[in-house]
């Protein structure tokens, strides 16, 4: 039973680029429907790890299992929100959200229903026919997040999606991603530099060391939602994470 | 409001500069009207041309004859240019194999091909269209190739994440991403093709604007030459304006300014 719950299993994952060791024997599990944040210093190998998960690059050693099988984009449904906004500029907001569904040749009714659901969850009704160049960066990133959630992915990877946004927009989008996660039941792996963001979002925070990256700590965040950044328990956990990385 | 006003100002300036050009033409032609027809004489010649066809073809027939040759050649160079450019941009090996040939052929101006083409194909319709094809193929194939090769890696990664198959990748990611560059190539091809068709028709032809120029030269009808030249300019400008509209329609998603 316990095993069935596990969505992603990372076993002894190692990645070298030539002589450069980036990931050093990393192992951990992610449960189905879990929201996990990964924090780590700049350049420690976070993006590399996500690229391994999606098989954009191959591991040097070790394996990644999704539902007990080697990770395979052909079999598993994985979505990705990149660090930089990556909406297709030639598609409108709505067409961008439909994109993954269309590529996968889902039935037309499903595409329409799912797209509507995401558009209304994101409150994008007014902007559905807008092109990315007519949007702000944060709006574009929301469209990309909508595109990723629309597929109801087994696994959703988000690589510092809010890195370029101001605090106010960030707070707003953090609530939004939690709402989408709850509504779709996806398993989310969210990378961030921002410890407060990690504490706010995650059920569990994985802290990575400096390059070559290892897992330094695994911190459960068992706080009710919506969370309050001023809650003493919230502050305690954020400080605990901060302690782990003081030497960055 | 402000935009309207600056638009009106731009139109005014265009009208003024065209009027100035006509005024200069008046002045220059005034001294030797027999040698260099006045604007009035040219307009008169144009009206006479509408009333009295040359070689049994009306003046608009001649314009259409030139346009037809350009369109035929353009269709061929768009299909072949985009097809070959797409494969070359997508596949580095194909690019390495074909690029040297293109690089060597591209600098040869279409006019330099004329003797060879006449020897091989005579002076029929086909060799003219072939010449226009030579003039319009290269900008399309080169632009398509570089447009495809330079598609942002980010978009390719997005395509891969969603497991797009190769043809889906080409159709839904690479092609639209490269579209502005491809259209820019077609635009160059149109103006270059329009120039080449006139040259091809001056060679030997019984129709087309290039033929009218030749006819004017042979019968010392300078006004006819002027009429044909102005038509070449006007139709060329119209072609490019029409294509700009198409371009805007197809690439409305591109940020302007
Ligand atoms: N394709 C590659 N070839 C060689 N080295 C690479 C490659 N990709 C990443 N690296 C190196 O691996 C290390 C980790 O890079 P990565 O992008 O995974 O870091 P990151 O944790 O995502 O950083 P950031 O916080 O800046 O996003 C860096 O030193 C980087 O230079
Ligand atoms: Mg990164």
Short mmCIF file of C-alpha atoms and ligand atoms in Angstrom, two decimals:
data_model
loop_
_atom_site.label_atom_id
_atom_site.label_comp_id
_atom_site.label_asym_id
_atom_site.label_seq_id
_atom_site.Cartn_x
_atom_site.Cartn_y
_atom_site.Cartn_z
CA UNK A 1 0.00 0.00 0.00
CA UNK A 2 2.71 2.39 1.06
CA UNK A 3 4.50 1.75 -2.23
CA UNK A 4 1.48 2.59 -4.35
CA UNK A 5 1.43 6.03 -2.88
CA UNK A 6 4.86 6.85 -4.26
CA UNK A 7 4.78 8.82 -7.49
CA UNK A 8 8.42 9.57 -8.12
CA UNK A 9 11.34 7.54 -6.90
CA UNK A 10 14.84 8.93 -7.36
CA UNK A 11 17.59 6.36 -6.79
CA UNK A 12 21.28 7.27 -6.52
CA UNK A 13 21.01 9.93 -9.21
CA UNK A 14 24.35 11.28 -10.39
CA UNK A 15 25.02 13.72 -13.21
CA UNK A 16 28.33 14.89 -14.59
CA UNK A 17 28.94 17.36 -17.39
CA UNK A 18 32.40 16.19 -18.45
CA UNK A 19 34.47 16.61 -15.29
CA UNK A 20 31.90 18.78 -13.57
CA UNK A 21 29.97 16.79 -10.97
CA UNK A 22 26.58 18.47 -10.59
CA UNK A 23 24.38 15.92 -8.82
CA UNK A 24 26.03 13.49 -6.43
CA UNK A 25 24.12 10.35 -5.49
CA UNK A 26 20.75 11.93 -4.80
CA UNK A 27 17.90 9.71 -3.57
CA UNK A 28 14.40 10.61 -2.45
CA UNK A 29 10.71 9.89 -3.06
CA UNK A 30 7.72 12.03 -3.86
CA UNK A 31 4.23 10.86 -2.95
CA UNK A 32 1.28 11.04 -5.26
CA UNK A 33 -0.45 14.39 -5.09
CA UNK A 34 2.30 15.89 -2.97
CA UNK A 35 3.55 19.47 -3.31
CA UNK A 36 7.33 19.42 -2.86
CA UNK A 37 9.59 22.44 -2.96
CA UNK A 38 13.29 22.17 -3.70
CA UNK A 39 15.54 24.95 -2.47
CA UNK A 40 19.23 25.24 -3.11
CA UNK A 41 21.96 27.75 -3.89
CA UNK A 42 22.37 29.26 -7.34
CA UNK A 43 23.97 26.92 -9.82
CA UNK A 44 23.76 23.87 -7.56
CA UNK A 45 21.98 21.72 -10.13
CA UNK A 46 18.26 22.30 -9.63
CA UNK A 47 17.42 22.87 -13.27
CA UNK A 48 19.67 19.95 -14.20
CA UNK A 49 17.62 17.75 -11.91
CA UNK A 50 14.36 18.74 -13.57
CA UNK A 51 15.87 18.21 -17.01
CA UNK A 52 16.79 14.70 -15.90
CA UNK A 53 13.22 14.06 -14.78
CA UNK A 54 11.86 15.00 -18.18
CA UNK A 55 14.66 13.21 -20.01
CA UNK A 56 15.75 16.37 -21.76
CA UNK A 57 19.15 15.08 -20.61
CA UNK A 58 20.30 11.61 -19.52
CA UNK A 59 21.67 10.73 -16.05
CA UNK A 60 25.27 9.60 -15.65
CA UNK A 61 24.26 7.09 -13.00
CA UNK A 62 21.15 6.18 -11.08
CA UNK A 63 17.53 6.10 -12.10
CA UNK A 64 14.28 7.96 -11.84
CA UNK A 65 11.10 5.92 -11.54
CA UNK A 66 7.62 7.30 -12.05
CA UNK A 67 4.87 4.96 -10.88
CA UNK A 68 7.59 2.33 -10.54
CA UNK A 69 8.71 2.58 -14.17
CA UNK A 70 11.73 4.42 -15.56
CA UNK A 71 10.74 8.03 -16.26
CA UNK A 72 9.68 8.25 -19.88
CA UNK A 73 8.01 11.27 -21.36
CA UNK A 74 6.33 8.95 -23.86
CA UNK A 75 4.56 7.10 -21.10
CA UNK A 76 4.22 9.61 -18.29
CA UNK A 77 2.50 12.87 -18.50
CA UNK A 78 4.92 15.51 -17.30
CA UNK A 79 4.49 19.25 -17.59
CA UNK A 80 7.15 21.86 -17.13
CA UNK A 81 7.08 25.55 -16.32
CA UNK A 82 10.44 27.00 -17.24
CA UNK A 83 12.39 29.69 -15.43
CA UNK A 84 11.80 32.12 -18.30
CA UNK A 85 8.31 32.76 -19.65
CA UNK A 86 7.79 30.29 -22.47
CA UNK A 87 4.33 30.95 -23.89
CA UNK A 88 4.32 30.57 -27.66
CA UNK A 89 4.17 34.14 -28.97
CA UNK A 90 2.17 33.12 -32.04
CA UNK A 91 -0.69 31.66 -29.98
CA UNK A 92 -3.29 33.47 -27.90
CA UNK A 93 -3.67 32.79 -24.20
CA UNK A 94 -6.40 30.26 -24.91
CA UNK A 95 -4.48 28.56 -27.72
CA UNK A 96 -1.42 28.31 -25.49
CA UNK A 97 -3.47 26.61 -22.79
CA UNK A 98 -4.92 24.22 -25.37
CA UNK A 99 -1.52 23.44 -26.85
CA UNK A 100 -0.52 20.36 -24.85
CA UNK A 101 -4.03 18.89 -25.09
CA UNK A 102 -4.00 19.30 -28.85
CA UNK A 103 -0.56 17.78 -29.26
CA UNK A 104 -1.84 14.78 -27.33
CA UNK A 105 -4.90 14.62 -29.57
CA UNK A 106 -7.39 14.64 -26.73
CA UNK A 107 -11.03 14.68 -27.85
CA UNK A 108 -12.37 18.12 -28.78
CA UNK A 109 -14.94 18.21 -25.95
CA UNK A 110 -12.28 17.42 -23.41
CA UNK A 111 -10.00 20.13 -24.79
CA UNK A 112 -12.80 22.68 -24.62
CA UNK A 113 -13.91 21.69 -21.14
CA UNK A 114 -10.42 21.53 -19.68
CA UNK A 115 -9.40 24.83 -21.27
CA UNK A 116 -12.50 26.56 -19.91
CA UNK A 117 -11.85 25.17 -16.47
CA UNK A 118 -8.27 26.45 -16.45
CA UNK A 119 -9.21 29.83 -17.90
CA UNK A 120 -11.81 30.38 -15.22
CA UNK A 121 -9.53 29.09 -12.44
CA UNK A 122 -6.94 31.64 -13.59
CA UNK A 123 -9.52 34.37 -14.18
CA UNK A 124 -8.20 34.83 -17.73
CA UNK A 125 -11.60 35.20 -19.42
CA UNK A 126 -10.87 38.73 -20.56
CA UNK A 127 -7.47 37.87 -21.93
CA UNK A 128 -8.20 34.61 -23.70
CA UNK A 129 -7.62 36.15 -27.14
CA UNK A 130 -4.59 38.22 -26.17
CA UNK A 131 -1.14 37.37 -27.51
CA UNK A 132 1.85 37.13 -25.16
CA UNK A 133 3.33 40.40 -26.41
CA UNK A 134 0.20 42.12 -25.19
CA UNK A 135 0.64 40.69 -21.68
CA UNK A 136 2.86 41.47 -18.73
CA UNK A 137 5.51 38.92 -17.78
CA UNK A 138 3.43 37.70 -14.86
CA UNK A 139 0.35 37.31 -17.04
CA UNK A 140 2.38 35.32 -19.56
CA UNK A 141 3.72 33.10 -16.81
CA UNK A 142 0.17 32.45 -15.62
CA UNK A 143 -0.74 31.33 -19.12
CA UNK A 144 2.24 28.97 -19.11
CA UNK A 145 1.16 27.60 -15.73
CA UNK A 146 -2.33 27.14 -17.13
CA UNK A 147 -0.88 25.27 -20.11
CA UNK A 148 0.99 22.99 -17.72
CA UNK A 149 -2.00 22.27 -15.46
CA UNK A 150 -4.42 21.80 -18.36
CA UNK A 151 -2.98 18.37 -19.12
CA UNK A 152 -3.71 17.10 -15.62
CA UNK A 153 -0.10 15.95 -15.57
CA UNK A 154 1.09 13.05 -13.44
CA UNK A 155 3.90 15.32 -12.48
CA UNK A 156 4.24 19.06 -12.77
CA UNK A 157 7.71 20.58 -12.61
CA UNK A 158 8.08 24.27 -11.94
CA UNK A 159 11.50 25.88 -12.17
CA UNK A 160 11.49 29.17 -10.25
CA UNK A 161 8.40 30.28 -12.13
CA UNK A 162 8.01 33.43 -10.05
CA UNK A 163 11.67 34.39 -9.96
CA UNK A 164 11.16 37.57 -11.96
CA UNK A 165 8.04 38.84 -10.23
CA UNK A 166 7.47 41.43 -7.56
CA UNK A 167 6.23 40.42 -4.12
CA UNK A 168 2.61 41.33 -4.62
CA UNK A 169 2.27 39.38 -7.84
CA UNK A 170 4.14 36.52 -6.22
CA UNK A 171 1.72 36.25 -3.31
CA UNK A 172 -1.14 36.26 -5.72
CA UNK A 173 0.36 33.59 -7.98
CA UNK A 174 1.38 31.41 -5.05
CA UNK A 175 -2.25 31.21 -3.96
CA UNK A 176 -3.21 30.53 -7.53
CA UNK A 177 -0.82 27.61 -7.93
CA UNK A 178 -2.10 26.10 -4.68
CA UNK A 179 -5.64 26.46 -5.97
CA UNK A 180 -4.76 24.75 -9.26
CA UNK A 181 -2.89 22.01 -7.44
CA UNK A 182 -5.89 21.32 -5.21
CA UNK A 183 -8.32 21.45 -8.11
CA UNK A 184 -6.35 19.07 -10.34
CA UNK A 185 -4.73 16.77 -7.78
CA UNK A 186 -1.39 16.95 -9.62
CA UNK A 187 1.93 16.08 -8.04
CA UNK A 188 4.01 19.25 -8.05
CA UNK A 189 7.76 19.74 -7.79
CA UNK A 190 8.49 23.42 -7.35
CA UNK A 191 11.95 24.94 -7.37
CA UNK A 192 12.60 28.25 -5.71
CA UNK A 193 15.29 30.43 -4.18
CA UNK A 194 12.80 32.02 -1.90
CA UNK A 195 12.52 30.26 1.47
CA UNK A 196 9.34 32.03 2.42
CA UNK A 197 7.79 30.90 -0.84
CA UNK A 198 8.88 27.32 -0.17
CA UNK A 199 7.41 27.40 3.33
CA UNK A 200 4.20 28.91 2.04
CA UNK A 201 3.66 26.38 -0.73
CA UNK A 202 5.20 23.07 0.19
CA UNK A 203 4.05 20.07 2.10
CA UNK A 204 7.69 19.12 2.16
CA UNK A 205 10.85 21.09 1.45
CA UNK A 206 14.01 19.44 0.14
CA UNK A 207 17.13 21.48 0.86
CA UNK A 208 20.05 20.91 -1.49
CA UNK A 209 23.70 21.56 -0.74
CA UNK A 210 26.11 23.57 -2.83
CA UNK A 211 27.36 21.96 -6.02
CA UNK A 212 27.69 18.99 -6.29
CA UNK A 213 24.15 18.85 -4.98
CA UNK A 214 23.13 16.39 -2.29
CA UNK A 215 20.06 16.44 -0.14
CA UNK A 216 20.94 18.26 3.01
CA UNK A 217 17.55 18.17 4.70
CA UNK A 218 13.99 17.05 4.25
CA UNK A 219 11.56 19.27 6.14
CA UNK A 220 7.87 18.53 6.51
CA UNK A 221 5.65 21.61 6.51
CA UNK A 222 2.49 20.49 8.20
CA UNK A 223 0.61 23.79 8.37
CA UNK A 224 -3.06 24.36 7.56
CA UNK A 225 -3.95 26.39 4.46
CA UNK A 226 -4.28 29.20 3.73
CA UNK A 227 -1.01 29.80 5.50
CA UNK A 228 -0.06 33.03 7.16
CA UNK A 229 3.50 34.26 6.88
CA UNK A 230 3.11 35.93 10.30
CA UNK A 231 2.02 32.72 12.03
CA UNK A 232 4.68 31.83 14.68
CA UNK A 233 4.78 28.23 13.51
CA UNK A 234 5.32 29.42 9.91
CA UNK A 235 8.17 31.63 11.05
CA UNK A 236 9.68 28.76 13.04
CA UNK A 237 9.77 26.49 10.00
CA UNK A 238 11.10 29.22 7.74
CA UNK A 239 13.88 29.85 10.25
CA UNK A 240 14.62 26.16 10.44
CA UNK A 241 15.13 26.07 6.69
CA UNK A 242 17.17 29.25 6.82
CA UNK A 243 19.44 27.62 9.44
CA UNK A 244 20.10 24.76 7.03
CA UNK A 245 21.41 27.05 4.35
CA UNK A 246 23.16 29.76 6.32
CA UNK A 247 26.47 28.81 4.86
CA UNK A 248 25.36 29.38 1.23
CA UNK B 1 -6.16 61.19 -31.91
CA UNK B 2 -2.48 61.87 -31.91
CA UNK B 3 -1.86 58.90 -34.16
CA UNK B 4 -4.42 60.15 -36.67
CA UNK B 5 -2.76 63.51 -36.83
CA UNK B 6 0.71 62.13 -37.45
CA UNK B 7 -0.75 59.80 -40.07
CA UNK B 8 -2.33 62.75 -41.85
CA UNK B 9 0.97 64.59 -41.69
CA UNK B 10 2.82 61.61 -43.21
CA UNK B 11 0.33 61.40 -46.07
CA UNK B 12 0.72 65.14 -46.70
CA UNK B 13 4.49 64.78 -46.85
CA UNK B 14 4.23 61.88 -49.30
CA UNK B 15 1.92 63.85 -51.57
CA UNK B 16 4.21 66.87 -51.46
CA UNK B 17 7.30 64.86 -52.37
CA UNK B 18 5.52 63.17 -55.28
CA UNK B 19 4.32 66.57 -56.53
CA UNK B 20 7.88 67.83 -56.26
CA UNK B 21 9.12 64.92 -58.33
CA UNK B 22 6.53 65.65 -61.02
CA UNK B 23 7.55 69.32 -60.95
CA UNK B 24 11.19 68.40 -61.50
CA UNK B 25 10.08 66.13 -64.35
CA UNK B 26 8.19 69.09 -65.88
CA UNK B 27 11.27 71.29 -65.66
CA UNK B 28 13.64 68.72 -67.10
CA UNK B 29 11.35 67.64 -69.93
CA UNK B 30 10.46 71.26 -70.78
CA UNK B 31 13.82 71.82 -72.47
CA UNK B 32 13.70 68.81 -74.81
CA UNK B 33 10.10 67.51 -74.98
CA UNK B 34 10.84 65.52 -78.16
CA UNK B 35 13.61 63.63 -76.39
CA UNK B 36 12.11 63.39 -72.93
CA UNK B 37 8.28 63.50 -72.80
CA UNK B 38 6.50 65.75 -70.34
CA UNK B 39 4.22 64.27 -67.67
CA UNK B 40 1.25 65.39 -69.78
CA UNK B 41 2.54 63.59 -72.85
CA UNK B 42 3.15 60.49 -70.79
CA UNK B 43 -0.39 60.49 -69.40
CA UNK B 44 -1.70 60.98 -72.92
CA UNK B 45 0.37 58.05 -74.10
CA UNK B 46 -1.03 55.96 -71.27
CA UNK B 47 -4.61 56.77 -72.28
CA UNK B 48 -3.83 55.98 -75.89
CA UNK B 49 -2.34 52.69 -74.77
CA UNK B 50 -5.57 51.77 -73.02
CA UNK B 51 -7.55 52.56 -76.15
CA UNK B 52 -5.18 50.89 -78.59
CA UNK B 53 -3.69 47.53 -77.60
CA UNK B 54 -0.19 46.49 -78.64
CA UNK B 55 0.19 43.02 -80.13
CA UNK B 56 -3.52 42.55 -79.56
CA UNK B 57 -3.04 42.82 -75.81
CA UNK B 58 -4.35 45.70 -73.72
CA UNK B 59 -2.03 47.47 -71.33
CA UNK B 60 -3.63 45.65 -68.41
CA UNK B 61 -3.12 42.44 -70.31
CA UNK B 62 0.59 43.22 -70.39
CA UNK B 63 0.61 43.91 -66.67
CA UNK B 64 -1.19 40.62 -66.09
CA UNK B 65 1.23 38.76 -68.35
CA UNK B 66 4.14 39.95 -66.21
CA UNK B 67 2.25 39.23 -63.00
CA UNK B 68 1.38 35.75 -64.18
CA UNK B 69 5.02 34.87 -64.81
CA UNK B 70 6.02 36.21 -61.41
CA UNK B 71 3.22 34.34 -59.65
CA UNK B 72 4.05 31.02 -61.32
CA UNK B 73 7.70 31.38 -60.39
CA UNK B 74 6.83 32.49 -56.87
CA UNK B 75 4.59 29.51 -56.26
CA UNK B 76 7.43 27.22 -57.31
CA UNK B 77 10.04 29.04 -55.23
CA UNK B 78 7.78 29.25 -52.18
CA UNK B 79 7.06 25.52 -52.25
CA UNK B 80 10.64 24.48 -52.99
CA UNK B 81 12.29 27.23 -50.96
CA UNK B 82 10.26 26.59 -47.80
CA UNK B 83 10.51 22.81 -48.22
CA UNK B 84 14.26 22.74 -48.73
CA UNK B 85 14.88 25.53 -46.22
CA UNK B 86 12.86 23.71 -43.57
CA UNK B 87 14.82 20.49 -43.97
CA UNK B 88 18.13 22.37 -44.09
CA UNK B 89 17.33 24.41 -41.00
CA UNK B 90 16.11 21.39 -39.07
CA UNK B 91 18.81 18.88 -40.00
CA UNK B 92 22.42 19.93 -39.58
CA UNK B 93 23.71 17.18 -41.86
CA UNK B 94 21.44 18.17 -44.72
CA UNK B 95 22.49 21.77 -44.15
CA UNK B 96 26.18 20.88 -44.28
CA UNK B 97 25.60 18.97 -47.52
CA UNK B 98 23.49 21.53 -49.38
CA UNK B 99 24.73 24.84 -48.02
CA UNK B 100 27.95 25.01 -50.10
CA UNK B 101 25.95 24.56 -53.30
CA UNK B 102 23.57 27.33 -52.34
CA UNK B 103 26.40 29.60 -51.29
CA UNK B 104 28.06 29.13 -54.68
CA UNK B 105 24.88 29.56 -56.74
CA UNK B 106 23.39 32.45 -54.79
CA UNK B 107 25.82 35.19 -55.85
CA UNK B 108 25.21 34.47 -59.56
CA UNK B 109 22.74 37.15 -60.64
CA UNK B 110 19.72 35.91 -62.64
CA UNK B 111 20.90 37.93 -65.64
CA UNK B 112 24.06 35.84 -65.81
CA UNK B 113 21.90 32.76 -66.30
CA UNK B 114 20.20 34.20 -69.38
CA UNK B 115 22.52 32.89 -72.12
CA UNK B 116 22.63 29.42 -70.63
CA UNK B 117 18.89 29.28 -70.21
CA UNK B 118 18.24 30.53 -73.74
CA UNK B 119 20.59 27.91 -75.16
CA UNK B 120 18.91 25.19 -73.18
CA UNK B 121 15.25 26.21 -73.25
CA UNK B 122 14.88 28.79 -76.01
CA UNK B 123 12.84 31.94 -75.48
CA UNK B 124 9.44 30.53 -74.61
CA UNK B 125 7.40 31.07 -71.45
CA UNK B 126 9.25 28.47 -69.40
CA UNK B 127 12.71 30.07 -69.51
CA UNK B 128 11.25 33.40 -68.37
CA UNK B 129 9.50 31.79 -65.44
CA UNK B 130 12.68 29.87 -64.69
CA UNK B 131 14.67 33.10 -64.54
CA UNK B 132 12.17 34.65 -62.15
CA UNK B 133 12.36 31.46 -60.11
CA UNK B 134 16.14 31.81 -59.89
CA UNK B 135 15.70 35.38 -58.71
CA UNK B 136 13.13 34.53 -56.05
CA UNK B 137 14.17 31.10 -54.78
CA UNK B 138 17.31 32.06 -52.87
CA UNK B 139 15.88 34.65 -50.48
CA UNK B 140 13.13 32.20 -49.52
CA UNK B 141 15.36 29.19 -48.98
CA UNK B 142 17.98 31.20 -47.09
CA UNK B 143 15.46 32.92 -44.82
CA UNK B 144 13.57 29.72 -44.14
CA UNK B 145 16.77 27.92 -43.28
CA UNK B 146 18.04 30.55 -40.87
CA UNK B 147 14.58 31.14 -39.41
CA UNK B 148 14.24 27.44 -38.63
CA UNK B 149 17.80 27.04 -37.37
CA UNK B 150 17.39 30.00 -35.02
CA UNK B 151 14.12 28.96 -33.39
CA UNK B 152 14.48 29.63 -29.68
CA UNK B 153 15.59 26.50 -27.87
CA UNK B 154 12.98 27.23 -25.22
CA UNK B 155 10.13 26.58 -27.64
CA UNK B 156 11.72 23.33 -28.78
CA UNK B 157 11.99 22.24 -25.16
CA UNK B 158 8.33 23.03 -24.59
CA UNK B 159 7.49 20.94 -27.63
CA UNK B 160 9.61 18.07 -26.31
CA UNK B 161 8.05 18.22 -22.86
CA UNK B 162 4.64 17.80 -24.44
CA UNK B 163 6.04 14.95 -26.53
CA UNK B 164 5.37 16.52 -29.89
CA UNK B 165 6.27 14.14 -32.71
CA UNK B 166 8.69 15.45 -35.30
CA UNK B 167 6.00 16.61 -37.71
CA UNK B 168 4.00 18.17 -34.87
CA UNK B 169 7.16 19.94 -33.77
CA UNK B 170 7.71 21.27 -37.28
CA UNK B 171 4.11 22.24 -37.83
CA UNK B 172 3.22 23.63 -34.41
CA UNK B 173 6.51 25.01 -33.14
CA UNK B 174 9.24 25.43 -35.74
CA UNK B 175 7.12 26.65 -38.63
CA UNK B 176 5.16 29.32 -36.75
CA UNK B 177 8.29 30.45 -34.90
CA UNK B 178 10.14 30.85 -38.19
CA UNK B 179 7.15 32.39 -39.99
CA UNK B 180 8.20 36.05 -39.67
CA UNK B 181 11.62 35.27 -41.15
CA UNK B 182 10.07 33.16 -43.90
CA UNK B 183 7.62 35.93 -44.82
CA UNK B 184 10.46 38.45 -44.89
CA UNK B 185 12.20 36.15 -47.37
CA UNK B 186 9.10 35.92 -49.53
CA UNK B 187 8.85 39.69 -49.51
CA UNK B 188 12.40 40.03 -50.81
CA UNK B 189 11.60 37.31 -53.35
CA UNK B 190 8.58 39.22 -54.66
CA UNK B 191 10.49 42.40 -55.33
CA UNK B 192 13.45 40.54 -56.78
CA UNK B 193 11.14 38.42 -58.96
CA UNK B 194 9.38 41.52 -60.21
CA UNK B 195 12.70 43.00 -61.29
CA UNK B 196 13.82 39.82 -63.00
CA UNK B 197 10.59 39.36 -64.95
CA UNK B 198 11.07 42.71 -66.64
CA UNK B 199 14.63 41.80 -67.60
CA UNK B 200 13.46 38.43 -68.90
CA UNK B 201 10.74 40.04 -70.97
CA UNK B 202 13.12 42.58 -72.47
CA UNK B 203 15.05 39.66 -73.84
CA UNK B 204 12.38 38.42 -76.10
CA UNK B 205 8.69 38.45 -75.51
CA UNK B 206 5.38 39.37 -77.06
CA UNK B 207 3.74 40.49 -73.85
CA UNK B 208 4.55 42.00 -70.49
CA UNK B 209 5.89 45.30 -69.25
CA UNK B 210 9.42 44.48 -70.31
CA UNK B 211 8.10 43.92 -73.83
CA UNK B 212 6.45 47.36 -73.79
CA UNK B 213 9.78 48.96 -72.93
CA UNK B 214 11.42 47.13 -75.81
CA UNK B 215 8.64 48.18 -78.15
CA UNK B 216 9.11 51.79 -77.04
CA UNK B 217 12.83 51.60 -77.72
CA UNK B 218 12.39 50.00 -81.16
CA UNK B 219 9.82 52.56 -82.31
CA UNK B 220 11.54 55.48 -80.58
CA UNK B 221 8.40 55.96 -78.48
CA UNK B 222 9.96 57.40 -75.32
CA UNK B 223 6.57 58.12 -73.80
CA UNK B 224 5.72 54.42 -74.04
CA UNK B 225 8.97 53.59 -72.24
CA UNK B 226 8.03 56.07 -69.51
CA UNK B 227 4.54 54.58 -69.20
CA UNK B 228 5.93 51.07 -68.86
CA UNK B 229 8.53 52.15 -66.33
CA UNK B 230 5.98 53.93 -64.19
CA UNK B 231 3.69 50.91 -64.35
CA UNK B 232 6.56 48.69 -63.24
CA UNK B 233 7.16 50.98 -60.29
CA UNK B 234 3.51 51.28 -59.32
CA UNK B 235 2.67 47.60 -59.67
CA UNK B 236 5.84 46.65 -57.80
CA UNK B 237 4.91 48.99 -54.95
CA UNK B 238 1.36 47.61 -54.90
CA UNK B 239 2.64 44.04 -54.77
CA UNK B 240 4.78 44.84 -51.81
CA UNK B 241 1.97 46.73 -50.09
CA UNK B 242 -0.45 43.84 -50.57
CA UNK B 243 2.09 41.44 -49.21
CA UNK B 244 2.71 43.63 -46.17
CA UNK B 245 -1.02 43.33 -45.42
CA UNK B 246 -0.83 39.55 -45.71
CA UNK B 247 2.24 39.55 -43.51
CA UNK B 248 0.46 41.58 -40.84
CA UNK B 249 -2.53 39.30 -41.00
CA UNK B 250 -0.41 36.17 -40.62
CA UNK B 251 1.96 37.51 -38.00
CA UNK B 252 -0.37 39.72 -35.98
CA UNK B 253 1.08 38.08 -32.90
CA UNK B 254 4.42 39.78 -33.40
CA UNK B 255 5.04 42.79 -31.23
CA UNK B 256 5.40 45.89 -33.34
CA UNK B 257 7.76 48.70 -32.30
N1 LIG C 1 24.55 21.34 -20.52
C1 LIG C 1 25.48 21.65 -19.60
N2 LIG C 1 26.78 21.45 -19.86
C2 LIG C 1 27.73 21.75 -18.95
N3 LIG C 1 27.48 22.26 -17.73
C3 LIG C 1 26.20 22.47 -17.41
C4 LIG C 1 25.13 22.19 -18.33
N4 LIG C 1 23.96 22.52 -17.74
C5 LIG C 1 24.29 22.99 -16.52
N5 LIG C 1 25.62 22.97 -16.31
C6 LIG C 1 26.32 23.35 -15.08
O1 LIG C 1 25.74 22.63 -14.03
C7 LIG C 1 25.62 23.43 -12.87
C8 LIG C 1 24.19 23.41 -12.38
O2 LIG C 1 23.36 24.12 -13.30
P1 LIG C 1 21.81 24.29 -13.08
O3 LIG C 1 21.30 25.13 -14.17
O4 LIG C 1 21.21 22.97 -12.89
O5 LIG C 1 21.78 25.11 -11.71
P2 LIG C 1 20.52 25.72 -10.96
O6 LIG C 1 20.54 25.17 -9.59
O7 LIG C 1 19.30 25.53 -11.77
O8 LIG C 1 20.91 27.26 -10.92
P3 LIG C 1 19.97 28.55 -10.85
O9 LIG C 1 19.61 28.70 -9.42
O10 LIG C 1 20.84 29.64 -11.33
O11 LIG C 1 18.80 28.30 -11.74
C9 LIG C 1 26.12 24.81 -13.23
O12 LIG C 1 27.45 24.93 -12.76
C10 LIG C 1 26.11 24.80 -14.73
O13 LIG C 1 27.14 25.60 -15.24
MG1 LIG C 2 17.99 26.91 -12.75
#
